[in-house]
Amino acid sequence: MLSEVYVDQPDYAALAAAAYEARERAYAPYSRFRVGAAVLTASGRIFPGVNIENAAYPMTICAERVALFSAYAAGEREIVALAVVTPTDEVASPCGACRQVMLELAPRAVVLLLSQHGQQQRITPQELLPHGFGPLQLEGAREQPE
Ligand code: THU
């Protein structure tokens, strides 16, 4: 049964702690906006992520995508939760690119937004990106004659 592979009681406190710890390793020399993230998979593993900037600014990647890609690179496919910590007094919303990636790579995840002082908000990828473009739209197009 699918529910058996799920982490029954996700340890959100441990996931949040991993995201706060990851933030120390952010590489953000240009914006100085240090972000940490952590992904919890159904197998119980936690994958950290940080934002990694580049002198060619658009090459920068957000902490959320680093954490998600790292989990996928390790072969994980079921993301239970994703925590993200921003250096802000209020929780901050993930960027549009990360919302798009979350919707496809972590559609059943709980997203935990955290401020620098521990303020929290739980939200879903669907709430973050309503009416998002996803794999289903591509499936539909393949059925169309050329
Ligand atoms: N950033 C993230 O890592 N995640 C977010 O949710 C918002 C933005 C990064 C990208 C860039 O390195 C810096 O924060 C400022 O935009």
Short mmCIF file of C-alpha atoms and ligand atoms in Angstrom, two decimals:
data_model
loop_
_atom_site.label_atom_id
_atom_site.label_comp_id
_atom_site.label_asym_id
_atom_site.label_seq_id
_atom_site.Cartn_x
_atom_site.Cartn_y
_atom_site.Cartn_z
CA MET A 1 0.00 0.00 0.00
CA LEU A 2 1.27 3.45 -0.88
CA SER A 3 0.66 4.75 2.64
CA GLU A 4 3.19 2.23 3.96
CA VAL A 5 6.06 3.88 2.15
CA TYR A 6 5.12 7.25 3.61
CA VAL A 7 6.77 8.62 6.70
CA ASP A 8 3.80 8.37 9.09
CA GLN A 9 4.58 11.29 11.35
CA PRO A 10 6.97 13.64 9.56
CA ASP A 11 9.42 15.15 12.01
CA TYR A 12 8.96 18.76 10.95
CA ALA A 13 11.17 20.02 13.78
CA ALA A 14 14.10 17.89 12.56
CA LEU A 15 13.48 19.01 8.99
CA ALA A 16 13.37 22.67 10.03
CA ALA A 17 16.60 22.20 12.01
CA ALA A 18 18.27 20.74 8.91
CA ALA A 19 17.18 23.76 6.85
CA TYR A 20 18.49 26.22 9.46
CA GLU A 21 21.78 24.33 9.61
CA ALA A 22 22.06 24.19 5.82
CA ARG A 23 21.66 27.95 5.61
CA GLU A 24 25.12 28.31 7.19
CA ARG A 25 26.53 26.82 4.00
CA ALA A 26 24.72 29.15 1.58
CA TYR A 27 26.92 30.65 -1.13
CA ALA A 28 25.37 34.07 -1.56
CA PRO A 29 28.22 36.61 -1.92
CA TYR A 30 26.20 38.89 -4.22
CA SER A 31 22.77 39.17 -2.64
CA ARG A 32 23.88 38.23 0.91
CA PHE A 33 20.39 36.70 1.14
CA ARG A 34 21.30 33.33 2.61
CA VAL A 35 18.66 30.63 2.18
CA GLY A 36 18.61 27.08 3.55
CA ALA A 37 16.31 24.23 2.60
CA ALA A 38 15.80 20.60 3.48
CA VAL A 39 13.75 17.86 1.87
CA LEU A 40 12.31 14.86 3.73
CA THR A 41 11.75 11.77 1.58
CA ALA A 42 9.39 8.84 2.11
CA SER A 43 12.39 6.67 2.95
CA GLY A 44 13.08 9.00 5.90
CA ARG A 45 16.19 10.65 4.46
CA ILE A 46 16.82 14.38 4.69
CA PHE A 47 18.57 16.24 1.85
CA PRO A 48 19.84 19.78 2.47
CA GLY A 49 20.02 22.61 -0.04
CA VAL A 50 21.40 26.14 -0.10
CA ASN A 51 21.26 28.94 -2.60
CA ILE A 52 24.35 28.99 -4.80
CA GLU A 53 25.03 32.24 -6.61
CA ASN A 54 27.28 33.04 -9.53
CA ALA A 55 29.05 36.14 -10.82
CA ALA A 56 26.95 35.58 -13.95
CA TYR A 57 23.85 36.28 -11.87
CA PRO A 58 21.20 34.27 -13.78
CA MET A 59 23.18 31.07 -13.14
CA THR A 60 22.17 31.32 -9.48
CA ILE A 61 20.09 28.46 -8.12
CA CYS A 62 17.74 28.59 -5.14
CA ALA A 63 18.08 26.46 -2.02
CA GLU A 64 14.76 24.67 -2.65
CA ARG A 65 15.80 23.40 -6.07
CA VAL A 66 19.23 22.29 -4.84
CA ALA A 67 17.55 20.22 -2.09
CA LEU A 68 14.97 18.71 -4.46
CA PHE A 69 17.49 17.95 -7.22
CA SER A 70 19.84 16.41 -4.69
CA ALA A 71 17.09 14.07 -3.43
CA TYR A 72 16.19 13.11 -7.00
CA ALA A 73 19.86 12.58 -7.88
CA ALA A 74 20.04 10.11 -4.99
CA GLY A 75 17.14 8.20 -6.52
CA GLU A 76 14.40 9.51 -4.23
CA ARG A 77 11.05 10.14 -5.88
CA GLU A 78 8.55 10.65 -3.03
CA ILE A 79 9.00 13.95 -1.21
CA VAL A 80 7.08 14.16 2.06
CA ALA A 81 8.06 17.67 3.11
CA LEU A 82 10.26 20.57 2.09
CA ALA A 83 11.41 23.23 4.56
CA VAL A 84 12.89 26.56 3.51
CA VAL A 85 14.45 29.23 5.71
CA THR A 86 14.90 32.80 4.51
CA PRO A 87 16.75 35.60 6.33
CA THR A 88 13.51 37.52 6.78
CA ASP A 89 11.41 38.55 9.76
CA GLU A 90 8.23 37.24 8.12
CA VAL A 91 8.12 33.98 6.16
CA ALA A 92 8.94 34.53 2.48
CA SER A 93 7.35 32.88 -0.53
CA PRO A 94 9.43 30.73 -2.88
CA CYS A 95 10.16 32.13 -6.35
CA GLY A 96 8.16 31.15 -9.40
CA ALA A 97 10.83 28.79 -10.75
CA CYS A 98 10.90 26.86 -7.47
CA ARG A 99 7.09 26.67 -7.38
CA GLN A 100 7.12 25.13 -10.85
CA VAL A 101 9.75 22.57 -9.83
CA MET A 102 7.98 21.76 -6.55
CA LEU A 103 4.71 21.11 -8.35
CA GLU A 104 6.32 18.44 -10.50
CA LEU A 105 8.94 16.93 -8.17
CA ALA A 106 7.10 17.18 -4.85
CA PRO A 107 3.34 17.32 -5.62
CA ARG A 108 2.31 15.64 -2.35
CA ALA A 109 4.76 17.52 -0.13
CA VAL A 110 4.01 19.80 2.76
CA VAL A 111 6.03 22.98 2.23
CA LEU A 112 7.22 24.54 5.46
CA LEU A 113 8.18 28.21 5.14
CA LEU A 114 10.35 29.50 7.99
CA SER A 115 11.50 32.98 8.92
CA GLN A 116 14.90 33.60 10.46
CA HIS A 117 13.38 33.68 13.95
CA GLY A 118 11.21 30.58 13.61
CA GLN A 119 7.91 31.93 12.34
CA GLN A 120 6.29 29.12 10.30
CA GLN A 121 3.72 28.65 7.58
CA ARG A 122 2.64 25.33 6.05
CA ILE A 123 1.49 25.38 2.46
CA THR A 124 1.24 23.01 -0.53
CA PRO A 125 2.81 23.23 -4.00
CA GLN A 126 -0.72 23.49 -5.46
CA GLU A 127 -1.49 26.47 -3.24
CA LEU A 128 1.81 28.07 -4.25
CA LEU A 129 1.18 27.49 -7.96
CA PRO A 130 -2.50 27.12 -8.79
CA HIS A 131 -3.27 26.19 -12.42
CA GLY A 132 0.37 25.25 -12.93
CA PHE A 133 1.71 23.64 -16.08
CA GLY A 134 2.70 20.03 -15.51
CA PRO A 135 3.36 16.61 -17.04
CA LEU A 136 -0.35 16.04 -17.67
CA GLN A 137 -0.47 18.88 -20.19
CA LEU A 138 2.36 17.26 -22.15
CA GLU A 139 0.52 13.93 -22.13
CA GLY A 140 -2.51 15.64 -23.66
CA ALA A 141 -0.41 17.19 -26.44
CA ARG A 142 1.14 13.84 -27.36
CA GLU A 143 -2.31 12.50 -28.10
CA GLN A 144 -2.94 15.23 -30.69
CA PRO A 145 -2.19 14.36 -34.34
CA GLU A 146 0.71 16.36 -35.83
N1 THU B 1 16.46 32.45 -3.09
C1 THU B 1 16.31 31.16 -2.66
O1 THU B 1 17.27 30.41 -2.55
N2 THU B 1 15.06 30.74 -2.35
C2 THU B 1 13.96 31.53 -2.31
O2 THU B 1 12.87 31.05 -1.98
C3 THU B 1 14.06 32.94 -2.69
C4 THU B 1 15.35 33.35 -3.31
C5 THU B 1 17.82 32.94 -3.35
C6 THU B 1 18.19 33.21 -4.78
C7 THU B 1 19.28 34.26 -4.62
O3 THU B 1 20.50 33.61 -4.35
C8 THU B 1 18.89 35.03 -3.38
O4 THU B 1 17.98 34.17 -2.67
C9 THU B 1 18.22 36.36 -3.63
O5 THU B 1 17.19 36.25 -4.55
#
